[in-house]
């Protein structure tokens, strides 16, 4: 394996600051190198390149071997041949992940077209790139009535007739070249026009090509060549769903590019499943921060106008911006949840909070972005529209009920802490171990029997609280201990009213036992605290 | 029996690399604050206990002022009512996150056994509880038992260590963790066995007399307590560090089950230790009395056995942490 020349840096942690620092040091090293060194490196690199095509090919071989071995293992009870389409498709899909739509797609097509000589892969002498079968991977045999007993081997794939079945999307070398040229054309256009409509210019050659290959499938929407988009949703749906990718900067430009083929041929679509209604309980999840209105995106764009060497590391570091935006957004989300009927006043207009983010950066050329016209109209006559707009942004839905006053109180924050988490922290602090408990009720030393009894109670109650936690809502296991603590204190308080003697002692013992029982839940308080933090609800 | 692991941090698997740093930092900070507050609570409890015993010894007050005077009822009954109210509020008004039914996780308990870190955590609990649980009360008694230093001075020391220096630690580690999120666990591992050291200082008699401090016996007593408090602080930091270890490798539900099992196990081991451990009736050989000479003390085998057991704990954590860390660079 060839190790490329260059200046390397170690990565000791995945935090941005550290990576920036390491990268900077590598850059400085490189800048400080002597001319002779660089000349030597240049000379060496003329001979030694990073072998991209070979690397891709090797990966291909690796994957196809793995898949073949797997299929051979599994071929005991099921013996239909596997389309090599899977493998090639897999490598394409790998290369064409969403973040690198532009570059790697053409790179892949290039690699594919350039690979003419290196047909040593076990996939055989393919002259075309298969992009998947309409019935899904592995189901080709069933449809076309192939022999079920065929050995799972590539020999079959050389049979051109079978491969050009009507239901498979194929991409021959010529077609790939067409697409490649289309990409290049698109890129050239893009650089000429600025951010015009690169999507359209790119789509056209691809679309005409696909139209000509439709073979009367009877579908109304031409299958856009896309290895990525599994849903056939119309454009407006895509617009609201696309921000799930994290390349929001690429979003605008490349949303419409790079549809090379439908991988699975599936006809299923989210709109069909939902059937138009919008209130399935699975959909009632708290939204994640996707910047669906593009507001933070625009604000950051504005801030980037003042980009220079100095502030690119700290103030305009996108990670920090994202973290702050998320916090702001969640603050607004909470406000929206809790203050719905108060209309727009607590929510305000989004601009102040966004511009306050900007002002932290002290960028002189920053101008507040113009009011986004669709939703946040500044005139107060349309407060209800605004409120609805905010709700839609937060996916609150039409039937959202404002929670009761106590619930709202619990979610209020003191500083950064919500009140409910303070209460849960109280529950955790109260939970003491047994030795501390006997102090509370008197007597520093513990007799051994007492220790055993208390220990036994503690162990038993640990199991009980755990069973509670696993069988009922967390609510119960977090509120019951308080009741028991209260009871313990009642006993402590009532004890002096009995006469001195064994009655009093027994009261104290009962109080100790109750306190111990409640303390066994301490870890659960800890583990469950901060549960409403707003990120990753669904994971828990 | 003690809650040997009093730090736990509400965990969420952080596969989101972009903003993974912020949530961890926020929760660690909060968990640390809670832990710090609990230390204060425990200290106050022990103070109360010592005051009671001392008062009894000098015959000043009744045996159990807390439970034996009727005025106490006026304090404890409102506390009870307050706690009941809180329980009610919690029951009705927690945010919706807490109203979910628990998820079913297939083979949950068996998967626990395959996580080496969890198993090592249980080993830690066993080792620590076996040797260090019985002298627990006596160890804490050391703090308040000085006859020279006045109680208010010791109280000030407690505040200094458990509030101010603790905050300084939090601040420092908060800053460092921004760049290197592994630093707190590794620091905790590097600390070794501070709890053992604290117990040695407190129960074996070394800390009772510090003649080399200038300023006489009062200064000596204060210096001794300061050392004790410092070691206690390091013990808390180690607890937090181990907690971060678990956080970086486990999810919330795994953490809760680990802690509960650890509680159970810890209690069981404490009971066993009370019956069988070499230090069940006092420091014994585990924390030997060095007044006869250092060599005499070190020559006892239990001393070394206990020490060795405590020291392998961080080594084990180090080994398993590296393997199971979720976000390796």
PDB file of C-alpha atoms in Angstrom, chain A residues 210-340:
ATOM      1  CA  UNK A 210     -34.140   8.415 -19.874  1.00  0.00           C
ATOM      2  CA  UNK A 211     -37.225   9.334 -21.745  1.00  0.00           C
ATOM      3  CA  UNK A 212     -35.931   7.508 -24.710  1.00  0.00           C
ATOM      4  CA  UNK A 213     -35.457   4.415 -22.659  1.00  0.00           C
ATOM      5  CA  UNK A 214     -38.753   4.281 -21.026  1.00  0.00           C
ATOM      6  CA  UNK A 215     -40.065   1.272 -22.881  1.00  0.00           C
ATOM      7  CA  UNK A 216     -43.596   2.020 -22.064  1.00  0.00           C
ATOM      8  CA  UNK A 217     -43.562   1.343 -18.408  1.00  0.00           C
ATOM      9  CA  UNK A 218     -46.632   3.371 -18.034  1.00  0.00           C
ATOM     10  CA  UNK A 219     -45.460   5.597 -15.338  1.00  0.00           C
ATOM     11  CA  UNK A 220     -46.436   9.185 -15.355  1.00  0.00           C
ATOM     12  CA  UNK A 221     -43.314  10.608 -13.841  1.00  0.00           C
ATOM     13  CA  UNK A 222     -40.170   9.720 -15.657  1.00  0.00           C
ATOM     14  CA  UNK A 223     -37.842   7.942 -13.325  1.00  0.00           C
ATOM     15  CA  UNK A 224     -35.225  10.427 -12.528  1.00  0.00           C
ATOM     16  CA  UNK A 225     -31.889   8.859 -12.593  1.00  0.00           C
ATOM     17  CA  UNK A 226     -31.070   8.911  -8.991  1.00  0.00           C
ATOM     18  CA  UNK A 227     -29.122   6.488  -7.012  1.00  0.00           C
ATOM     19  CA  UNK A 228     -29.895   8.368  -3.901  1.00  0.00           C
ATOM     20  CA  UNK A 229     -33.455   9.426  -3.693  1.00  0.00           C
ATOM     21  CA  UNK A 230     -35.505   6.447  -2.781  1.00  0.00           C
ATOM     22  CA  UNK A 231     -38.776   8.238  -2.715  1.00  0.00           C
ATOM     23  CA  UNK A 232     -40.459   9.434  -5.800  1.00  0.00           C
ATOM     24  CA  UNK A 233     -42.026  12.375  -4.113  1.00  0.00           C
ATOM     25  CA  UNK A 234     -42.774  15.461  -6.102  1.00  0.00           C
ATOM     26  CA  UNK A 235     -40.578  18.436  -5.775  1.00  0.00           C
ATOM     27  CA  UNK A 236     -42.418  20.382  -3.172  1.00  0.00           C
ATOM     28  CA  UNK A 237     -42.330  17.452  -0.838  1.00  0.00           C
ATOM     29  CA  UNK A 238     -38.663  17.113  -1.392  1.00  0.00           C
ATOM     30  CA  UNK A 239     -38.095  20.677  -0.520  1.00  0.00           C
ATOM     31  CA  UNK A 240     -39.413  20.179   2.944  1.00  0.00           C
ATOM     32  CA  UNK A 241     -37.648  16.924   3.428  1.00  0.00           C
ATOM     33  CA  UNK A 242     -34.289  17.685   2.004  1.00  0.00           C
ATOM     34  CA  UNK A 243     -32.808  19.489   4.979  1.00  0.00           C
ATOM     35  CA  UNK A 244     -32.307  16.221   6.667  1.00  0.00           C
ATOM     36  CA  UNK A 245     -28.984  16.175   4.952  1.00  0.00           C
ATOM     37  CA  UNK A 246     -26.313  18.020   6.772  1.00  0.00           C
ATOM     38  CA  UNK A 247     -24.921  19.765   3.756  1.00  0.00           C
ATOM     39  CA  UNK A 248     -27.195  22.711   3.912  1.00  0.00           C
ATOM     40  CA  UNK A 249     -24.718  24.735   1.978  1.00  0.00           C
ATOM     41  CA  UNK A 250     -24.948  22.326  -0.910  1.00  0.00           C
ATOM     42  CA  UNK A 251     -28.634  22.077  -0.599  1.00  0.00           C
ATOM     43  CA  UNK A 252     -29.651  24.797  -2.924  1.00  0.00           C
ATOM     44  CA  UNK A 253     -27.344  24.068  -5.730  1.00  0.00           C
ATOM     45  CA  UNK A 254     -27.306  20.380  -5.886  1.00  0.00           C
ATOM     46  CA  UNK A 255     -30.710  19.300  -4.874  1.00  0.00           C
ATOM     47  CA  UNK A 256     -31.738  18.525  -8.342  1.00  0.00           C
ATOM     48  CA  UNK A 257     -28.602  16.947  -9.624  1.00  0.00           C
ATOM     49  CA  UNK A 258     -27.301  13.542  -9.860  1.00  0.00           C
ATOM     50  CA  UNK A 259     -30.100  11.269 -10.394  1.00  0.00           C
ATOM     51  CA  UNK A 260     -28.440   8.384 -12.048  1.00  0.00           C
ATOM     52  CA  UNK A 261     -31.060   5.756 -11.676  1.00  0.00           C
ATOM     53  CA  UNK A 262     -33.585   4.348  -9.323  1.00  0.00           C
ATOM     54  CA  UNK A 263     -31.892   1.676  -7.345  1.00  0.00           C
ATOM     55  CA  UNK A 264     -34.662  -0.470  -6.125  1.00  0.00           C
ATOM     56  CA  UNK A 265     -37.444   0.170  -8.555  1.00  0.00           C
ATOM     57  CA  UNK A 266     -39.831   0.449  -5.686  1.00  0.00           C
ATOM     58  CA  UNK A 267     -43.113   2.156  -6.280  1.00  0.00           C
ATOM     59  CA  UNK A 268     -43.640   2.987  -2.664  1.00  0.00           C
ATOM     60  CA  UNK A 269     -43.872   6.551  -1.624  1.00  0.00           C
ATOM     61  CA  UNK A 270     -44.349   8.318   1.650  1.00  0.00           C
ATOM     62  CA  UNK A 271     -47.402  10.166   0.468  1.00  0.00           C
ATOM     63  CA  UNK A 272     -49.040   6.918  -0.450  1.00  0.00           C
ATOM     64  CA  UNK A 273     -48.472   5.508   2.993  1.00  0.00           C
ATOM     65  CA  UNK A 274     -49.676   8.569   4.780  1.00  0.00           C
ATOM     66  CA  UNK A 275     -52.700   8.788   2.590  1.00  0.00           C
ATOM     67  CA  UNK A 276     -53.068  12.449   3.113  1.00  0.00           C
ATOM     68  CA  UNK A 277     -53.783  12.432   6.818  1.00  0.00           C
ATOM     69  CA  UNK A 278     -51.226  14.000   9.043  1.00  0.00           C
ATOM     70  CA  UNK A 279     -51.942  12.735  12.470  1.00  0.00           C
ATOM     71  CA  UNK A 280     -50.434   9.337  12.885  1.00  0.00           C
ATOM     72  CA  UNK A 281     -48.917   9.049  16.286  1.00  0.00           C
ATOM     73  CA  UNK A 282     -45.604   8.052  14.812  1.00  0.00           C
ATOM     74  CA  UNK A 283     -45.481  11.454  13.277  1.00  0.00           C
ATOM     75  CA  UNK A 284     -46.009  13.157  16.569  1.00  0.00           C
ATOM     76  CA  UNK A 285     -42.393  13.430  17.358  1.00  0.00           C
ATOM     77  CA  UNK A 286     -40.657  16.516  18.455  1.00  0.00           C
ATOM     78  CA  UNK A 287     -38.920  18.120  15.570  1.00  0.00           C
ATOM     79  CA  UNK A 288     -35.218  18.139  15.335  1.00  0.00           C
ATOM     80  CA  UNK A 289     -33.388  21.207  14.375  1.00  0.00           C
ATOM     81  CA  UNK A 290     -33.438  21.176  10.607  1.00  0.00           C
ATOM     82  CA  UNK A 291     -33.630  24.836   9.797  1.00  0.00           C
ATOM     83  CA  UNK A 292     -36.604  24.203   7.577  1.00  0.00           C
ATOM     84  CA  UNK A 293     -37.228  27.868   7.054  1.00  0.00           C
ATOM     85  CA  UNK A 294     -33.692  28.499   6.030  1.00  0.00           C
ATOM     86  CA  UNK A 295     -33.475  31.376   8.406  1.00  0.00           C
ATOM     87  CA  UNK A 296     -30.255  30.442  10.110  1.00  0.00           C
ATOM     88  CA  UNK A 297     -28.815  29.517   6.774  1.00  0.00           C
ATOM     89  CA  UNK A 298     -29.481  32.966   5.452  1.00  0.00           C
ATOM     90  CA  UNK A 299     -28.099  34.630   8.528  1.00  0.00           C
ATOM     91  CA  UNK A 300     -24.935  32.655   8.265  1.00  0.00           C
ATOM     92  CA  UNK A 301     -24.662  33.504   4.631  1.00  0.00           C
ATOM     93  CA  UNK A 302     -24.730  37.125   5.589  1.00  0.00           C
ATOM     94  CA  UNK A 303     -22.114  36.625   8.178  1.00  0.00           C
ATOM     95  CA  UNK A 304     -19.921  34.907   5.682  1.00  0.00           C
ATOM     96  CA  UNK A 305     -19.710  38.079   3.671  1.00  0.00           C
ATOM     97  CA  UNK A 306     -17.331  39.309   6.277  1.00  0.00           C
ATOM     98  CA  UNK A 307     -15.162  36.247   6.090  1.00  0.00           C
ATOM     99  CA  UNK A 308     -11.474  36.692   6.307  1.00  0.00           C
ATOM    100  CA  UNK A 309      -8.548  34.744   7.623  1.00  0.00           C
ATOM    101  CA  UNK A 310      -8.889  35.865  11.172  1.00  0.00           C
ATOM    102  CA  UNK A 311     -12.465  35.041  11.944  1.00  0.00           C
ATOM    103  CA  UNK A 312     -12.758  31.876   9.941  1.00  0.00           C
ATOM    104  CA  UNK A 313     -11.450  29.844  12.807  1.00  0.00           C
ATOM    105  CA  UNK A 314     -13.364  31.110  15.737  1.00  0.00           C
ATOM    106  CA  UNK A 315     -16.261  33.391  15.096  1.00  0.00           C
ATOM    107  CA  UNK A 316     -17.401  31.994  11.834  1.00  0.00           C
ATOM    108  CA  UNK A 317     -16.734  28.423  12.768  1.00  0.00           C
ATOM    109  CA  UNK A 318     -19.833  26.704  11.575  1.00  0.00           C
ATOM    110  CA  UNK A 319     -19.947  24.205  14.354  1.00  0.00           C
ATOM    111  CA  UNK A 320     -20.264  26.862  16.978  1.00  0.00           C
ATOM    112  CA  UNK A 321     -22.793  28.667  14.921  1.00  0.00           C
ATOM    113  CA  UNK A 322     -24.838  25.538  14.606  1.00  0.00           C
ATOM    114  CA  UNK A 323     -24.709  24.876  18.311  1.00  0.00           C
ATOM    115  CA  UNK A 324     -25.829  28.374  19.119  1.00  0.00           C
ATOM    116  CA  UNK A 325     -28.535  28.291  16.508  1.00  0.00           C
ATOM    117  CA  UNK A 326     -29.796  25.038  17.866  1.00  0.00           C
ATOM    118  CA  UNK A 327     -29.975  26.469  21.340  1.00  0.00           C
ATOM    119  CA  UNK A 328     -31.821  29.514  20.100  1.00  0.00           C
ATOM    120  CA  UNK A 329     -34.182  27.441  18.088  1.00  0.00           C
ATOM    121  CA  UNK A 330     -34.967  25.163  20.973  1.00  0.00           C
ATOM    122  CA  UNK A 331     -35.556  28.125  23.188  1.00  0.00           C
ATOM    123  CA  UNK A 332     -38.065  29.376  20.686  1.00  0.00           C
ATOM    124  CA  UNK A 333     -39.547  25.946  20.413  1.00  0.00           C
ATOM    125  CA  UNK A 334     -40.126  25.831  24.119  1.00  0.00           C
ATOM    126  CA  UNK A 335     -41.627  29.236  24.095  1.00  0.00           C
ATOM    127  CA  UNK A 336     -43.911  28.199  21.302  1.00  0.00           C
ATOM    128  CA  UNK A 337     -44.995  25.134  23.160  1.00  0.00           C
ATOM    129  CA  UNK A 338     -45.671  26.914  26.346  1.00  0.00           C
ATOM    130  CA  UNK A 339     -46.973  30.240  25.195  1.00  0.00           C
ATOM    131  CA  UNK A 340     -49.148  29.528  22.289  1.00  0.00           C
TER     132      UNK A 340
END
